[in-house]
mmCIF file of C-alpha atoms in Angstrom:
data_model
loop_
_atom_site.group_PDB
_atom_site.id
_atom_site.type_symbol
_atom_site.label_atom_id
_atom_site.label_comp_id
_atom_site.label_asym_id
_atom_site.label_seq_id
_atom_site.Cartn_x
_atom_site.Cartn_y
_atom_site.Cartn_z
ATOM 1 C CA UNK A 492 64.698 79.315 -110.306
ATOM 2 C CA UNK A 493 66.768 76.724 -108.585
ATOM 3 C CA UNK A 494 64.182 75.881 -106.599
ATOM 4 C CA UNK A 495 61.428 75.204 -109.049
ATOM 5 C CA UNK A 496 63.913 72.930 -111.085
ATOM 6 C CA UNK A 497 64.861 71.369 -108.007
ATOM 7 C CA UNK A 498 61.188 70.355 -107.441
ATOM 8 C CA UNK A 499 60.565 69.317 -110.563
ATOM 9 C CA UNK A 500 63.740 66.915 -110.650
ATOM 10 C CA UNK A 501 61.889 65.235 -107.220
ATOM 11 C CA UNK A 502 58.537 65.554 -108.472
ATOM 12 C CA UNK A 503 59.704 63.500 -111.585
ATOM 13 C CA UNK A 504 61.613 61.188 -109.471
ATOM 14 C CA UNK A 505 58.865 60.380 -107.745
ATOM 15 C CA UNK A 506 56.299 59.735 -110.548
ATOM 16 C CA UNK A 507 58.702 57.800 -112.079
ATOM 17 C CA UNK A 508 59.294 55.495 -109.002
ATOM 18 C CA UNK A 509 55.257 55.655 -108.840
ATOM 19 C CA UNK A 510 55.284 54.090 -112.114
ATOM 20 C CA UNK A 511 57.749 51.792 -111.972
ATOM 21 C CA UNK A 512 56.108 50.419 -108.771
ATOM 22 C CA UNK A 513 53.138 49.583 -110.390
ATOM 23 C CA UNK A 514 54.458 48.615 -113.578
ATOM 24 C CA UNK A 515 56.518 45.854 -111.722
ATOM 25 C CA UNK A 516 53.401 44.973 -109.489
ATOM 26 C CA UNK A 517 51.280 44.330 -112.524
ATOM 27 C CA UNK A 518 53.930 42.404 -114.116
ATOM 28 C CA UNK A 519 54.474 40.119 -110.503
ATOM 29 C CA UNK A 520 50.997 39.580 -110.558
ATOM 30 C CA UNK A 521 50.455 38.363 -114.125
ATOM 31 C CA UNK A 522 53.556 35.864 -113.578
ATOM 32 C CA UNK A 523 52.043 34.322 -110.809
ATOM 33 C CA UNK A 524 48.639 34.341 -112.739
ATOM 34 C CA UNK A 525 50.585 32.535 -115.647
ATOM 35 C CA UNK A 526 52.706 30.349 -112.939
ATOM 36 C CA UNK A 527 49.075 29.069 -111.511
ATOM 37 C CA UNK A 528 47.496 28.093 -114.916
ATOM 38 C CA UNK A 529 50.503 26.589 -115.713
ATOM 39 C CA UNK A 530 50.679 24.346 -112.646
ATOM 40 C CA UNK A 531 47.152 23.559 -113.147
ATOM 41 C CA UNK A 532 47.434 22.323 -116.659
ATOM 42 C CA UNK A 533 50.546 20.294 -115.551
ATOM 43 C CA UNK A 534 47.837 19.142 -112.981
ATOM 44 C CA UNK A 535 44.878 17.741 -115.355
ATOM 45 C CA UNK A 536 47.932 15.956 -117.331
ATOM 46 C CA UNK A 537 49.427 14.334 -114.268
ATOM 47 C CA UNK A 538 46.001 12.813 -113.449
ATOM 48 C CA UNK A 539 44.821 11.789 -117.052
ATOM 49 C CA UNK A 540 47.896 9.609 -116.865
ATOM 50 C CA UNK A 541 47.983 5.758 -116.163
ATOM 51 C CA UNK A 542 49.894 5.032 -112.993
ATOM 52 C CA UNK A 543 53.339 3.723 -113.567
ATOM 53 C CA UNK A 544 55.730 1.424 -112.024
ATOM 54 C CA UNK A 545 57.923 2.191 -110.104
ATOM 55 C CA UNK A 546 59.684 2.592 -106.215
ATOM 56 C CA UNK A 547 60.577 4.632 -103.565
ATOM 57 C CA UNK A 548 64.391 3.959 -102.302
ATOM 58 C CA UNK A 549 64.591 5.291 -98.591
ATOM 59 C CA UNK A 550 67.805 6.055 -97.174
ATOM 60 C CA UNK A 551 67.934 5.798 -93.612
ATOM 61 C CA UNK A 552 70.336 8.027 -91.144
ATOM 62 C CA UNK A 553 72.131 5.115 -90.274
ATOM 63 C CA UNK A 554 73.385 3.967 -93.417
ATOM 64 C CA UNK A 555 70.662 1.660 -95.151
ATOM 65 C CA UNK A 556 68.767 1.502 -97.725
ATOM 66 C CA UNK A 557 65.189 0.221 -98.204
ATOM 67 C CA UNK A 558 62.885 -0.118 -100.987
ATOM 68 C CA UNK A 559 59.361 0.234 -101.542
ATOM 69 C CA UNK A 560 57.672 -1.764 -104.586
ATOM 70 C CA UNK A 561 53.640 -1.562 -105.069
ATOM 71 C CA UNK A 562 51.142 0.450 -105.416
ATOM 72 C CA UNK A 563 50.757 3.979 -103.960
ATOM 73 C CA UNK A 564 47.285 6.552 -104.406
ATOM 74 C CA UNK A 565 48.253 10.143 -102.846
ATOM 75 C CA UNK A 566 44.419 10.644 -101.423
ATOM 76 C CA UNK A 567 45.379 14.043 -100.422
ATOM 77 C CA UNK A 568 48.544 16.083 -101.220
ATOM 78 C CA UNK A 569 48.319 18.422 -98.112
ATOM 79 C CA UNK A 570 47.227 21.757 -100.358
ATOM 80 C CA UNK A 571 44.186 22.016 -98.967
ATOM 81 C CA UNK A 572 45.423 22.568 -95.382
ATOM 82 C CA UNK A 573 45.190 18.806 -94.439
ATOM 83 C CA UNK A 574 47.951 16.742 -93.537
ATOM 84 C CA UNK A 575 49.876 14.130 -96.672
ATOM 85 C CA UNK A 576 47.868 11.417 -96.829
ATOM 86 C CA UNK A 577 49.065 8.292 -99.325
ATOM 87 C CA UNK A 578 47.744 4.692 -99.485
ATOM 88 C CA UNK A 579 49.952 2.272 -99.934
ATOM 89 C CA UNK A 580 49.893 -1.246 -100.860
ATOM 90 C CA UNK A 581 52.913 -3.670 -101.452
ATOM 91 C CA UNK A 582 56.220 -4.337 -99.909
ATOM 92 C CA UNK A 583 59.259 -2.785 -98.489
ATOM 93 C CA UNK A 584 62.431 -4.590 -98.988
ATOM 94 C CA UNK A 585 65.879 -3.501 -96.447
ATOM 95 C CA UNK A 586 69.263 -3.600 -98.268
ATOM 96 C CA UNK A 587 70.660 -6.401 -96.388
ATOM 97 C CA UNK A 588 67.665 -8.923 -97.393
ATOM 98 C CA UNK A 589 68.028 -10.983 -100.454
ATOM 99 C CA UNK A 590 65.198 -9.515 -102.856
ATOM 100 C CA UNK A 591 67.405 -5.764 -102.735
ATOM 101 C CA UNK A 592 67.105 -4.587 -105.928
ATOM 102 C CA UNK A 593 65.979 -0.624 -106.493
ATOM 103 C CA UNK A 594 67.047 -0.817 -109.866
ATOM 104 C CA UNK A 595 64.165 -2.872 -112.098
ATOM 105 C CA UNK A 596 66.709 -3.207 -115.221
ATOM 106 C CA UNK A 597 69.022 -5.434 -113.188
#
């Protein structure tokens, strides 16, 4: 009798693990189904927006800072397997010239 109940205690181990695996599969898969849409709507909003000002402050390894004022169109983002490619158009100012200024309330 031991023996039988024995089995049955790993048989109904094992379903349960079964089950579990797939529950959690199913539920991993519908996240990242709900984690793609979501992206993707965040996506279509980015790109119905106007462009806004702004700049890009670069730090360099050596200390400085330099910023970037203008205009900037990402042509491709690199998610299709290509490399980052952005247009840009304006001017890049280094912290020791006398037009500095990455913060446009000052």
């Amino acid at each position: 009798m031991k023996k039988k109940t024995c089995a049955a205690v790993i048989l109904g181990t094992l379903f349960l693990c079964a089950a579990a695996y797939a529950a959690g599969s199913y539920a991993k898969e519908k996240l990242i189904e709900e984690a793609v849409q979501e992206a993707q709507r965040q996506g279509a909003g980015q790109q119905a927006q106007d462009p806004q000002p702004g700049y890009i402050l670069i730090h360099t390894t050596d200390g400085e800072a330099w910023g970037f004022y203008g205009d900037m169109k990402i042509i491709s983002d690199g998610t299709d397997g290509a490399g980052i490619d952005i247009d840009m158009s304006g001017w890049l100012v280094g912290s020791t010239h006398d037009c500095y200024n990455p913060d446009p309330e000052e």
